[in-house]
Amino acid sequence: MRSGILSATLAFLCWGLFPLYFHAIGEVPPLEILMHRVLWSLAFLLLVLALRRQWTWLALVRQPRVFFSFLASAFLLSANWLAYIWAVNNGHVIEASLGYFINPLVNIMFGYLILKERLRPAQWGAIALAALGVAWLTWQSGSVPWIALFLAASFGGYGLLRKTAALGALEGLSFETMLLFPVAAAYVGWLTVTGDNAFVNTPSDTTRLLLIAAGPITAIPLLLFASGARQIPLSILGLLQYLSPTIQFLLGVWLFHEAFSADRLVGFILIWSALALFGGEGLWRSRAAAKA
């Protein structure tokens, strides 16, 4: 239990600190960062698979259902990554954190609409509070928080596809990056030919090293999360997941000094209240079940 909690906590801490990484390579365009993330992630993942001699799963990806399922999940994952990188490097860290606060409630709605899962009254209440918070933010700012909603929906859709996937975390991410590799390689090659490859052009060796580091920075938190998820109850995992957007939110307010008015705080408080209701009810039910 303790090692599982430690692994999951480290994973969420890494994800929470991602804005620091993307700010450090802010000179590189978001799309190019995404492509380098794919390239170096695949290199790192192939190294891990080789060390573990974990190749039997490749037989499964020949099945059309598995192939197209992971093609869809690869598209959603890359869209989510690109939107998040763009948001961080354009001063929207707080709104990006909002997307991951909303994500658990989006997962509930996907479960209800697509998997036909039943929702309990407290879950309906949490969704209503979150919807009220989004409505307040929309009214207060005069525009829908599209970045947050897109991040929540794309990652929720990705999670839905991976929920019934035939491959585990390591193998699944490896196959997704394999599918994205031709596009990433072609794009980086085109940038090189046209003289716009930031990896080649930058005078900073630090930027080059950070782009290469995208491989382990992407894969290691996922492996920690997968390890932790196998060892601890979902109720604890569900509470720990709020660590990541909380860190992102605090970075946006205190380190990057993004605007955060009292009116905007009201919308966040409504969404945080929804999460407290959702998490508290789930924890109560888990304890009641354990006692029974």
Short mmCIF file of N, CA and C in Angstrom, two decimals, residues 178-250:
data_model
loop_
_atom_site.label_atom_id
_atom_site.label_comp_id
_atom_site.label_asym_id
_atom_site.label_seq_id
_atom_site.Cartn_x
_atom_site.Cartn_y
_atom_site.Cartn_z
N MET A 178 4.08 4.78 -31.61
CA MET A 178 4.45 4.16 -32.89
C MET A 178 3.53 4.66 -34.01
N LEU A 179 2.25 4.76 -33.70
CA LEU A 179 1.29 5.23 -34.70
C LEU A 179 1.52 6.70 -35.05
N LEU A 180 1.94 7.49 -34.05
CA LEU A 180 2.18 8.91 -34.28
C LEU A 180 3.56 9.19 -34.88
N PHE A 181 4.44 8.20 -34.79
CA PHE A 181 5.83 8.40 -35.21
C PHE A 181 5.97 8.86 -36.67
N PRO A 182 5.29 8.24 -37.65
CA PRO A 182 5.48 8.69 -39.05
C PRO A 182 5.14 10.17 -39.24
N VAL A 183 4.07 10.62 -38.60
CA VAL A 183 3.68 12.03 -38.72
C VAL A 183 4.73 12.92 -38.07
N ALA A 184 5.18 12.53 -36.86
CA ALA A 184 6.17 13.33 -36.15
C ALA A 184 7.49 13.39 -36.92
N ALA A 185 7.94 12.25 -37.43
CA ALA A 185 9.20 12.20 -38.16
C ALA A 185 9.12 13.03 -39.44
N ALA A 186 7.98 12.93 -40.15
CA ALA A 186 7.81 13.70 -41.38
C ALA A 186 7.79 15.19 -41.10
N TYR A 187 7.13 15.60 -40.02
CA TYR A 187 7.04 17.03 -39.70
C TYR A 187 8.40 17.59 -39.31
N VAL A 188 9.12 16.87 -38.44
CA VAL A 188 10.44 17.33 -38.02
C VAL A 188 11.40 17.33 -39.22
N GLY A 189 11.27 16.33 -40.11
CA GLY A 189 12.09 16.31 -41.32
C GLY A 189 11.81 17.50 -42.21
N TRP A 190 10.53 17.85 -42.35
CA TRP A 190 10.16 19.01 -43.16
C TRP A 190 10.70 20.31 -42.54
N LEU A 191 10.64 20.43 -41.22
CA LEU A 191 11.19 21.60 -40.55
C LEU A 191 12.70 21.70 -40.79
N THR A 192 13.36 20.56 -40.81
CA THR A 192 14.80 20.55 -41.03
C THR A 192 15.14 21.02 -42.44
N VAL A 193 14.38 20.53 -43.42
CA VAL A 193 14.61 20.91 -44.82
C VAL A 193 14.37 22.40 -45.03
N THR A 194 13.33 22.93 -44.39
CA THR A 194 12.99 24.35 -44.57
C THR A 194 13.81 25.27 -43.67
N GLY A 195 14.65 24.69 -42.82
CA GLY A 195 15.49 25.50 -41.94
C GLY A 195 14.78 26.03 -40.72
N ASP A 196 13.64 25.43 -40.34
CA ASP A 196 12.85 25.92 -39.21
C ASP A 196 12.89 24.99 -38.00
N ASN A 197 13.79 24.03 -38.01
CA ASN A 197 13.86 23.07 -36.91
C ASN A 197 14.53 23.72 -35.70
N ALA A 198 13.73 23.99 -34.66
CA ALA A 198 14.26 24.68 -33.47
C ALA A 198 15.31 23.84 -32.77
N PHE A 199 15.20 22.51 -32.86
CA PHE A 199 16.19 21.64 -32.23
C PHE A 199 17.58 21.88 -32.83
N VAL A 200 17.62 22.13 -34.13
CA VAL A 200 18.89 22.38 -34.83
C VAL A 200 19.31 23.84 -34.69
N ASN A 201 18.34 24.75 -34.78
CA ASN A 201 18.65 26.17 -34.86
C ASN A 201 18.95 26.83 -33.51
N THR A 202 18.40 26.28 -32.44
CA THR A 202 18.55 26.96 -31.15
C THR A 202 20.03 27.02 -30.73
N PRO A 203 20.45 28.16 -30.17
CA PRO A 203 21.83 28.25 -29.67
C PRO A 203 21.98 27.61 -28.28
N SER A 204 20.86 27.20 -27.71
CA SER A 204 20.86 26.68 -26.35
C SER A 204 20.95 25.15 -26.33
N ASP A 205 22.05 24.64 -25.79
CA ASP A 205 22.16 23.19 -25.60
C ASP A 205 21.15 22.69 -24.57
N THR A 206 20.79 23.56 -23.63
CA THR A 206 19.80 23.20 -22.62
C THR A 206 18.47 22.87 -23.26
N THR A 207 18.07 23.68 -24.25
CA THR A 207 16.80 23.42 -24.94
C THR A 207 16.85 22.07 -25.65
N ARG A 208 17.97 21.76 -26.29
CA ARG A 208 18.10 20.46 -26.97
C ARG A 208 17.98 19.31 -25.96
N LEU A 209 18.66 19.44 -24.85
CA LEU A 209 18.62 18.38 -23.83
C LEU A 209 17.21 18.23 -23.26
N LEU A 210 16.52 19.34 -23.08
CA LEU A 210 15.16 19.28 -22.55
C LEU A 210 14.20 18.63 -23.54
N LEU A 211 14.41 18.88 -24.83
CA LEU A 211 13.57 18.22 -25.84
C LEU A 211 13.83 16.72 -25.85
N ILE A 212 15.09 16.31 -25.73
CA ILE A 212 15.41 14.89 -25.66
C ILE A 212 14.81 14.28 -24.39
N ALA A 213 14.82 15.06 -23.31
CA ALA A 213 14.28 14.58 -22.03
C ALA A 213 12.77 14.38 -22.07
N ALA A 214 12.12 14.84 -23.14
CA ALA A 214 10.66 14.64 -23.25
C ALA A 214 10.30 13.17 -23.20
N GLY A 215 11.22 12.30 -23.64
CA GLY A 215 10.95 10.86 -23.60
C GLY A 215 10.71 10.35 -22.20
N PRO A 216 11.73 10.40 -21.32
CA PRO A 216 11.51 9.94 -19.95
C PRO A 216 10.51 10.79 -19.17
N ILE A 217 10.47 12.10 -19.45
CA ILE A 217 9.52 12.96 -18.74
C ILE A 217 8.08 12.54 -19.04
N THR A 218 7.83 12.04 -20.24
CA THR A 218 6.50 11.57 -20.61
C THR A 218 6.22 10.19 -20.05
N ALA A 219 7.18 9.29 -20.17
CA ALA A 219 6.93 7.88 -19.86
C ALA A 219 7.03 7.54 -18.39
N ILE A 220 7.98 8.12 -17.68
CA ILE A 220 8.21 7.72 -16.28
C ILE A 220 6.98 7.97 -15.39
N PRO A 221 6.32 9.15 -15.46
CA PRO A 221 5.12 9.32 -14.64
C PRO A 221 4.04 8.30 -14.96
N LEU A 222 3.91 7.95 -16.24
CA LEU A 222 2.90 6.96 -16.61
C LEU A 222 3.21 5.60 -15.99
N LEU A 223 4.48 5.21 -16.00
CA LEU A 223 4.87 3.93 -15.41
C LEU A 223 4.68 3.95 -13.90
N LEU A 224 4.98 5.08 -13.26
CA LEU A 224 4.74 5.21 -11.83
C LEU A 224 3.25 5.11 -11.51
N PHE A 225 2.44 5.78 -12.35
CA PHE A 225 0.99 5.73 -12.16
C PHE A 225 0.46 4.31 -12.31
N ALA A 226 0.93 3.61 -13.35
CA ALA A 226 0.46 2.24 -13.58
C ALA A 226 0.84 1.34 -12.41
N SER A 227 2.04 1.54 -11.87
CA SER A 227 2.48 0.75 -10.72
C SER A 227 1.63 1.04 -9.50
N GLY A 228 1.39 2.32 -9.25
CA GLY A 228 0.59 2.70 -8.08
C GLY A 228 -0.85 2.25 -8.19
N ALA A 229 -1.42 2.35 -9.40
CA ALA A 229 -2.83 2.00 -9.59
C ALA A 229 -3.09 0.53 -9.31
N ARG A 230 -2.08 -0.32 -9.50
CA ARG A 230 -2.26 -1.75 -9.24
C ARG A 230 -2.22 -2.08 -7.75
N GLN A 231 -1.69 -1.15 -6.93
CA GLN A 231 -1.45 -1.48 -5.52
C GLN A 231 -2.37 -0.78 -4.54
N ILE A 232 -3.11 0.23 -4.98
CA ILE A 232 -3.96 0.97 -4.03
C ILE A 232 -5.40 1.01 -4.52
N PRO A 233 -6.37 1.19 -3.61
CA PRO A 233 -7.78 1.26 -4.00
C PRO A 233 -8.05 2.46 -4.90
N LEU A 234 -9.09 2.33 -5.72
CA LEU A 234 -9.44 3.42 -6.63
C LEU A 234 -9.87 4.67 -5.86
N SER A 235 -10.43 4.49 -4.66
CA SER A 235 -10.86 5.65 -3.87
C SER A 235 -9.66 6.53 -3.51
N ILE A 236 -8.55 5.91 -3.13
CA ILE A 236 -7.34 6.68 -2.81
C ILE A 236 -6.74 7.28 -4.07
N LEU A 237 -6.71 6.49 -5.14
CA LEU A 237 -6.19 6.99 -6.41
C LEU A 237 -7.00 8.19 -6.89
N GLY A 238 -8.32 8.12 -6.71
CA GLY A 238 -9.18 9.21 -7.13
C GLY A 238 -8.91 10.50 -6.39
N LEU A 239 -8.57 10.40 -5.11
CA LEU A 239 -8.25 11.60 -4.33
C LEU A 239 -6.88 12.15 -4.70
N LEU A 240 -5.92 11.26 -4.94
CA LEU A 240 -4.57 11.69 -5.29
C LEU A 240 -4.52 12.42 -6.63
N GLN A 241 -5.46 12.11 -7.54
CA GLN A 241 -5.41 12.70 -8.87
C GLN A 241 -5.59 14.21 -8.86
N TYR A 242 -6.18 14.75 -7.77
CA TYR A 242 -6.37 16.20 -7.70
C TYR A 242 -5.09 16.93 -7.33
N LEU A 243 -4.05 16.17 -6.96
CA LEU A 243 -2.76 16.77 -6.64
C LEU A 243 -2.18 17.49 -7.86
N SER A 244 -2.29 16.87 -9.03
CA SER A 244 -1.70 17.42 -10.25
C SER A 244 -2.31 18.77 -10.64
N PRO A 245 -3.64 18.88 -10.83
CA PRO A 245 -4.17 20.20 -11.20
C PRO A 245 -4.02 21.24 -10.09
N THR A 246 -3.97 20.80 -8.83
CA THR A 246 -3.76 21.76 -7.74
C THR A 246 -2.39 22.41 -7.85
N ILE A 247 -1.36 21.61 -8.13
CA ILE A 247 -0.01 22.15 -8.30
C ILE A 247 0.02 23.09 -9.51
N GLN A 248 -0.62 22.68 -10.61
CA GLN A 248 -0.65 23.52 -11.80
C GLN A 248 -1.34 24.85 -11.50
N PHE A 249 -2.44 24.79 -10.77
CA PHE A 249 -3.18 26.00 -10.41
C PHE A 249 -2.30 26.94 -9.58
N LEU A 250 -1.61 26.39 -8.57
CA LEU A 250 -0.75 27.21 -7.72
C LEU A 250 0.42 27.81 -8.50
#
